[in-house]
Amino acid sequence: MSSKLVGVGCVAVLALWTAGFATQTFTVALRGRTGAGQSLRRTTGIDRVLAREDKLQPSDLGSPSASFGLAAAGVASAVIAAAFRGSTRSKSCSASSSGRTLLRANPVATFETTMGSFKAEIYLEEMPITATNFIDLSKSGYYNGLHFHRVIPNFMAQFGCPFSKDPRSPRAGTGGPQDGTSFQVGGKEYVRSGGGNIPDEFTAKLTNAPGTLSMANTGAPNSGGSQFFINVADNSFLDFFNPQTPSKHPVFAKIIEGFEVVKKITETRTDRNDRPQTPVQMTSVTVE
């Protein structure tokens, strides 16, 4: 076994040296032409990753130096992959035997309304406090039977106030969970207070893009509780990391199915307070 590992190590070192040489050649060939750009791309669903890529012009990709760099790097990657497969073929890779913790996909919430259903990925990994607060409330049945109390076409649909159980209540939009209720994140307990509020979580810089779920608040620090809104337009002016606006609304989820249902909800006829004339009820929210 040890001799096999040594052999694999040697092959891996050789492959990495080849990749390094190819990368240097590739970089030199590109320098002075267009430069290397860096972008972060976020995808949703089961394969949620932050992907880093270099922006290359078509002429760069077609040049001999670029072709050589990409081809050599590809060969090196193939050599490493083959060596790794050879070294692991004779042993089990189960998490239970190795003690590794495998990454899991974020949970998905299903929203059933009187106008249809939609699903959203809850960013538990990126926004653990805000996401866990939402999951805890959902699993307790808190949201079941409430109504959308404020909808504006080409903007957003707001939901989550306990007073909205009566769709005509003048207090709809002013409430939150009970003080003293709590949830845990990573072994730490968070107790809702000051009107059922939780701490602001200004960490992951997720923009208020169409289809995202974002925390509603009063504008004061730590004033978010159970209410949130669903963006149906690009509302980046609500981002907490946008220096050009005082608004601070952190995103904690994004619709992955049924976005057209939410758009339809925002387009329903409303009164002068943006409340739907025909009440739109959330019959249930389940999280898996």
Tab-separated table of C-alpha atoms in Angstrom:
chain	number	residue	atom	x	y	z
A	1	MET	CA	0.000	0.000	0.000
A	2	SER	CA	2.771	2.472	0.914
A	3	SER	CA	4.616	1.826	-2.355
A	4	LYS	CA	1.416	2.537	-4.299
A	5	LEU	CA	0.944	5.821	-2.456
A	6	VAL	CA	4.542	6.846	-3.199
A	7	GLY	CA	3.978	6.062	-6.867
A	8	VAL	CA	0.798	8.097	-6.933
A	9	GLY	CA	2.581	10.959	-5.206
A	10	CYS	CA	5.340	10.984	-7.811
A	11	VAL	CA	2.841	10.987	-10.667
A	12	ALA	CA	0.861	13.782	-9.023
A	13	VAL	CA	3.994	15.930	-8.538
A	14	LEU	CA	4.975	15.439	-12.170
A	15	ALA	CA	1.461	16.314	-13.307
A	16	LEU	CA	1.345	19.445	-11.159
A	17	TRP	CA	4.743	20.560	-12.520
A	18	THR	CA	3.408	20.140	-16.053
A	19	ALA	CA	0.273	22.119	-15.217
A	20	GLY	CA	2.357	24.874	-13.626
A	21	PHE	CA	4.584	25.162	-16.690
A	22	ALA	CA	1.522	25.269	-18.939
A	23	THR	CA	-0.085	27.963	-16.818
A	24	GLN	CA	3.024	30.147	-16.943
A	25	THR	CA	3.182	29.864	-20.717
A	26	PHE	CA	-0.505	30.593	-20.993
A	27	THR	CA	-0.285	33.676	-18.755
A	28	VAL	CA	2.676	35.126	-20.634
A	29	ALA	CA	0.860	34.677	-23.918
A	30	LEU	CA	-2.181	36.541	-22.655
A	31	ARG	CA	-0.380	39.339	-20.807
A	32	GLY	CA	-0.439	42.564	-22.818
A	33	ARG	CA	-3.432	41.493	-24.901
A	34	THR	CA	-6.640	41.605	-22.878
A	35	GLY	CA	-5.653	40.673	-19.308
A	36	ALA	CA	-7.303	38.108	-17.126
A	37	GLY	CA	-10.621	39.022	-15.546
A	38	GLN	CA	-12.227	37.356	-12.567
A	39	SER	CA	-15.905	36.792	-11.995
A	40	LEU	CA	-18.015	35.012	-9.467
A	41	ARG	CA	-21.015	33.130	-10.743
A	42	ARG	CA	-23.629	31.796	-8.424
A	43	THR	CA	-25.960	28.998	-9.425
A	44	THR	CA	-28.913	27.591	-7.552
A	45	GLY	CA	-30.349	24.130	-7.054
A	46	ILE	CA	-28.412	20.953	-6.167
A	47	ASP	CA	-25.171	22.189	-7.704
A	48	ARG	CA	-24.767	25.476	-5.815
A	49	VAL	CA	-21.190	26.617	-6.206
A	50	LEU	CA	-19.194	29.797	-6.393
A	51	ALA	CA	-17.330	29.392	-9.662
A	52	ARG	CA	-14.227	31.365	-10.559
A	53	GLU	CA	-13.366	31.817	-14.220
A	54	ASP	CA	-11.027	33.870	-16.403
A	55	LYS	CA	-12.697	36.042	-19.040
A	56	LEU	CA	-10.929	35.307	-22.318
A	57	GLN	CA	-11.551	36.877	-25.675
A	58	PRO	CA	-12.318	34.506	-28.596
A	59	SER	CA	-8.982	35.465	-30.162
A	60	ASP	CA	-7.150	34.406	-27.001
A	61	LEU	CA	-8.815	31.008	-26.963
A	62	GLY	CA	-7.844	30.435	-30.555
A	63	SER	CA	-4.156	31.387	-30.188
A	64	PRO	CA	-1.444	28.661	-30.251
A	65	SER	CA	-0.162	29.582	-26.786
A	66	ALA	CA	-3.630	29.482	-25.276
A	67	SER	CA	-4.386	26.164	-26.960
A	68	PHE	CA	-1.125	24.703	-25.668
A	69	GLY	CA	-1.809	25.936	-22.134
A	70	LEU	CA	-5.315	24.533	-22.047
A	71	ALA	CA	-4.287	21.225	-23.593
A	72	ALA	CA	-1.327	20.713	-21.251
A	73	ALA	CA	-3.393	21.606	-18.213
A	74	GLY	CA	-6.032	19.157	-19.380
A	75	VAL	CA	-3.466	16.365	-19.756
A	76	ALA	CA	-2.095	17.088	-16.279
A	77	SER	CA	-5.595	16.972	-14.780
A	78	ALA	CA	-6.289	13.662	-16.510
A	79	VAL	CA	-3.052	12.165	-15.173
A	80	ILE	CA	-3.876	13.202	-11.603
A	81	ALA	CA	-7.427	11.894	-11.902
A	82	ALA	CA	-6.229	8.540	-13.249
A	83	ALA	CA	-3.630	8.215	-10.505
A	84	PHE	CA	-6.170	9.043	-7.834
A	85	ARG	CA	-8.639	6.484	-9.173
A	86	GLY	CA	-5.915	3.854	-9.143
A	87	SER	CA	-5.020	4.575	-5.535
A	88	THR	CA	-8.596	4.503	-4.251
A	89	ARG	CA	-10.010	1.608	-6.260
A	90	SER	CA	-9.113	-0.937	-3.602
A	91	LYS	CA	-10.637	0.842	-0.621
A	92	SER	CA	-14.041	2.138	0.451
A	93	CYS	CA	-14.776	5.880	0.374
A	94	SER	CA	-17.860	5.852	2.587
A	95	ALA	CA	-18.279	8.807	4.962
A	96	SER	CA	-19.010	6.494	7.863
A	97	SER	CA	-15.671	4.685	7.546
A	98	SER	CA	-13.495	7.719	6.856
A	99	GLY	CA	-15.104	10.139	9.307
A	100	ARG	CA	-15.590	12.794	6.594
A	101	THR	CA	-18.586	15.131	6.711
A	102	LEU	CA	-20.158	15.375	3.283
A	103	LEU	CA	-21.647	18.708	2.182
A	104	ARG	CA	-25.415	18.626	1.762
A	105	ALA	CA	-27.607	20.660	-0.538
A	106	ASN	CA	-29.487	23.541	1.044
A	107	PRO	CA	-33.062	22.760	2.142
A	108	VAL	CA	-35.985	23.554	-0.160
A	109	ALA	CA	-39.219	25.166	1.016
A	110	THR	CA	-42.538	24.526	-0.720
A	111	PHE	CA	-45.090	27.351	-0.522
A	112	GLU	CA	-48.732	26.449	-1.169
A	113	THR	CA	-50.990	29.445	-1.804
A	114	THR	CA	-54.535	29.983	-3.022
A	115	MET	CA	-53.034	31.168	-6.324
A	116	GLY	CA	-50.632	28.287	-6.839
A	117	SER	CA	-47.416	26.871	-5.414
A	118	PHE	CA	-43.721	27.688	-5.688
A	119	LYS	CA	-40.467	26.388	-4.258
A	120	ALA	CA	-37.388	28.163	-2.956
A	121	GLU	CA	-33.898	27.101	-1.994
A	122	ILE	CA	-33.156	28.297	1.548
A	123	TYR	CA	-29.561	29.508	1.881
A	124	LEU	CA	-28.847	27.732	5.148
A	125	GLU	CA	-25.129	27.466	4.412
A	126	GLU	CA	-24.674	31.118	3.441
A	127	MET	CA	-27.164	32.691	5.887
A	128	PRO	CA	-27.411	30.287	8.848
A	129	ILE	CA	-29.126	32.619	11.357
A	130	THR	CA	-31.744	34.079	9.019
A	131	ALA	CA	-32.383	30.758	7.276
A	132	THR	CA	-32.735	28.825	10.532
A	133	ASN	CA	-35.159	31.442	11.857
A	134	PHE	CA	-37.320	30.938	8.756
A	135	ILE	CA	-37.069	27.133	8.907
A	136	ASP	CA	-37.965	27.097	12.612
A	137	LEU	CA	-41.046	29.239	12.034
A	138	SER	CA	-42.088	27.202	9.003
A	139	LYS	CA	-41.831	23.869	10.808
A	140	SER	CA	-43.905	25.202	13.700
A	141	GLY	CA	-46.741	26.075	11.293
A	142	TYR	CA	-46.320	29.798	11.962
A	143	TYR	CA	-46.856	30.851	8.343
A	144	ASN	CA	-49.817	28.584	7.601
A	145	GLY	CA	-53.037	30.540	7.102
A	146	LEU	CA	-51.403	33.974	6.812
A	147	HIS	CA	-52.025	36.288	3.846
A	148	PHE	CA	-49.863	38.441	1.576
A	149	HIS	CA	-50.517	41.870	3.041
A	150	ARG	CA	-48.648	44.033	0.524
A	151	VAL	CA	-48.038	43.401	-3.181
A	152	ILE	CA	-46.698	45.780	-5.823
A	153	PRO	CA	-46.323	44.769	-9.496
A	154	ASN	CA	-42.791	44.945	-10.920
A	155	PHE	CA	-41.480	45.257	-7.370
A	156	MET	CA	-42.282	42.637	-4.696
A	157	ALA	CA	-44.775	40.639	-2.597
A	158	GLN	CA	-44.569	40.947	1.202
A	159	PHE	CA	-45.658	38.272	3.650
A	160	GLY	CA	-45.187	36.849	7.146
A	161	CYS	CA	-47.037	39.099	9.571
A	162	PRO	CA	-49.088	37.144	12.146
A	163	PHE	CA	-51.804	39.819	12.075
A	164	SER	CA	-52.399	39.032	8.401
A	165	LYS	CA	-54.310	35.899	9.405
A	166	ASP	CA	-57.178	38.374	9.142
A	167	PRO	CA	-56.551	39.739	5.631
A	168	ARG	CA	-58.437	42.957	6.456
A	169	SER	CA	-56.633	43.692	9.724
A	170	PRO	CA	-55.233	47.249	9.888
A	171	ARG	CA	-52.328	45.799	11.906
A	172	ALA	CA	-51.202	43.533	9.066
A	173	GLY	CA	-47.560	44.296	8.367
A	174	THR	CA	-46.695	45.377	11.925
A	175	GLY	CA	-46.230	42.077	13.757
A	176	GLY	CA	-43.668	39.368	14.361
A	177	PRO	CA	-43.044	36.188	16.361
A	178	GLN	CA	-43.510	36.079	20.118
A	179	ASP	CA	-40.673	37.395	22.247
A	180	GLY	CA	-38.814	34.693	24.116
A	181	THR	CA	-39.117	32.064	21.379
A	182	SER	CA	-35.754	30.779	20.203
A	183	PHE	CA	-33.801	28.580	17.824
A	184	GLN	CA	-30.251	27.255	17.720
A	185	VAL	CA	-27.488	27.651	15.155
A	186	GLY	CA	-24.276	25.703	15.627
A	187	GLY	CA	-25.003	25.112	19.294
A	188	LYS	CA	-25.724	28.789	20.002
A	189	GLU	CA	-29.204	29.857	21.050
A	190	TYR	CA	-30.833	32.908	19.470
A	191	VAL	CA	-33.770	34.355	21.409
A	192	ARG	CA	-36.276	36.539	19.551
A	193	SER	CA	-36.892	39.855	21.288
A	194	GLY	CA	-38.081	43.432	20.804
A	195	GLY	CA	-41.104	42.305	18.807
A	196	GLY	CA	-39.855	38.876	17.791
A	197	ASN	CA	-36.732	40.212	16.127
A	198	ILE	CA	-33.461	38.456	15.321
A	199	PRO	CA	-29.935	39.818	14.745
A	200	ASP	CA	-29.155	41.301	11.340
A	201	GLU	CA	-27.047	38.907	9.294
A	202	PHE	CA	-25.032	41.080	6.935
A	203	THR	CA	-22.563	38.457	5.751
A	204	ALA	CA	-23.250	36.829	2.368
A	205	LYS	CA	-23.488	39.510	-0.307
A	206	LEU	CA	-26.518	38.169	-2.167
A	207	THR	CA	-28.271	40.804	-4.245
A	208	ASN	CA	-32.029	41.414	-4.260
A	209	ALA	CA	-32.483	39.893	-7.707
A	210	PRO	CA	-35.777	38.675	-9.199
A	211	GLY	CA	-36.988	35.576	-7.364
A	212	THR	CA	-35.028	36.161	-4.165
A	213	LEU	CA	-36.552	36.174	-0.678
A	214	SER	CA	-35.309	39.007	1.520
A	215	MET	CA	-35.871	40.046	5.130
A	216	ALA	CA	-38.273	42.899	5.809
A	217	ASN	CA	-37.418	45.317	8.613
A	218	THR	CA	-38.273	48.763	9.910
A	219	GLY	CA	-34.969	50.290	8.874
A	220	ALA	CA	-33.664	50.126	12.437
A	221	PRO	CA	-30.871	47.653	13.292
A	222	ASN	CA	-31.951	44.120	14.250
A	223	SER	CA	-35.633	44.744	13.457
A	224	GLY	CA	-36.327	41.732	11.234
A	225	GLY	CA	-38.481	38.877	12.516
A	226	SER	CA	-40.862	36.751	10.480
A	227	GLN	CA	-41.751	39.081	7.628
A	228	PHE	CA	-40.029	38.829	4.273
A	229	PHE	CA	-40.667	39.883	0.700
A	230	ILE	CA	-40.159	38.189	-2.649
A	231	ASN	CA	-38.524	40.297	-5.338
A	232	VAL	CA	-40.006	40.157	-8.836
A	233	ALA	CA	-37.607	42.763	-10.239
A	234	ASP	CA	-33.978	43.753	-9.864
A	235	ASN	CA	-34.072	45.586	-6.528
A	236	SER	CA	-30.365	45.889	-5.873
A	237	PHE	CA	-30.989	49.285	-4.253
A	238	LEU	CA	-32.208	47.256	-1.246
A	239	ASP	CA	-28.874	45.446	-0.813
A	240	PHE	CA	-27.205	45.999	2.546
A	241	PHE	CA	-23.832	46.196	0.780
A	242	ASN	CA	-24.941	48.891	-1.685
A	243	PRO	CA	-23.243	52.101	-0.476
A	244	GLN	CA	-25.675	54.262	-2.459
A	245	THR	CA	-28.707	53.328	-0.379
A	246	PRO	CA	-29.622	53.301	3.337
A	247	SER	CA	-31.760	50.150	2.879
A	248	LYS	CA	-30.404	46.940	4.381
A	249	HIS	CA	-32.378	43.843	3.412
A	250	PRO	CA	-30.409	40.581	3.424
A	251	VAL	CA	-31.379	37.823	0.978
A	252	PHE	CA	-31.777	34.333	2.454
A	253	ALA	CA	-33.454	32.280	-0.287
A	254	LYS	CA	-34.321	32.125	-3.977
A	255	ILE	CA	-37.227	30.658	-5.947
A	256	ILE	CA	-36.257	27.617	-7.996
A	257	GLU	CA	-39.737	26.693	-9.225
A	258	GLY	CA	-43.004	28.588	-9.758
A	259	PHE	CA	-41.685	32.150	-10.096
A	260	GLU	CA	-44.627	32.925	-12.414
A	261	VAL	CA	-46.996	32.272	-9.478
A	262	VAL	CA	-45.345	35.001	-7.407
A	263	LYS	CA	-45.460	37.403	-10.348
A	264	LYS	CA	-49.175	36.661	-10.696
A	265	ILE	CA	-49.677	37.422	-6.994
A	266	THR	CA	-47.987	40.829	-7.377
A	267	GLU	CA	-50.270	41.651	-10.298
A	268	THR	CA	-53.535	41.045	-8.437
A	269	ARG	CA	-55.779	44.072	-7.900
A	270	THR	CA	-55.087	45.943	-4.663
A	271	ASP	CA	-56.547	48.712	-2.516
A	272	ARG	CA	-54.791	52.000	-1.841
A	273	ASN	CA	-52.567	50.301	0.765
A	274	ASP	CA	-51.286	47.747	-1.762
A	275	ARG	CA	-53.336	45.005	-0.071
A	276	PRO	CA	-54.881	42.429	-2.448
A	277	GLN	CA	-58.626	43.032	-2.859
A	278	THR	CA	-59.084	39.279	-3.138
A	279	PRO	CA	-57.046	37.844	-0.256
A	280	VAL	CA	-54.123	35.588	-1.211
A	281	GLN	CA	-53.552	33.042	1.537
A	282	MET	CA	-50.521	30.904	2.309
A	283	THR	CA	-52.129	27.572	3.063
A	284	SER	CA	-48.852	25.893	4.064
A	285	VAL	CA	-45.071	26.178	4.070
A	286	THR	CA	-43.052	22.967	4.303
A	287	VAL	CA	-39.276	22.573	4.380
A	288	GLU	CA	-37.368	19.493	3.275
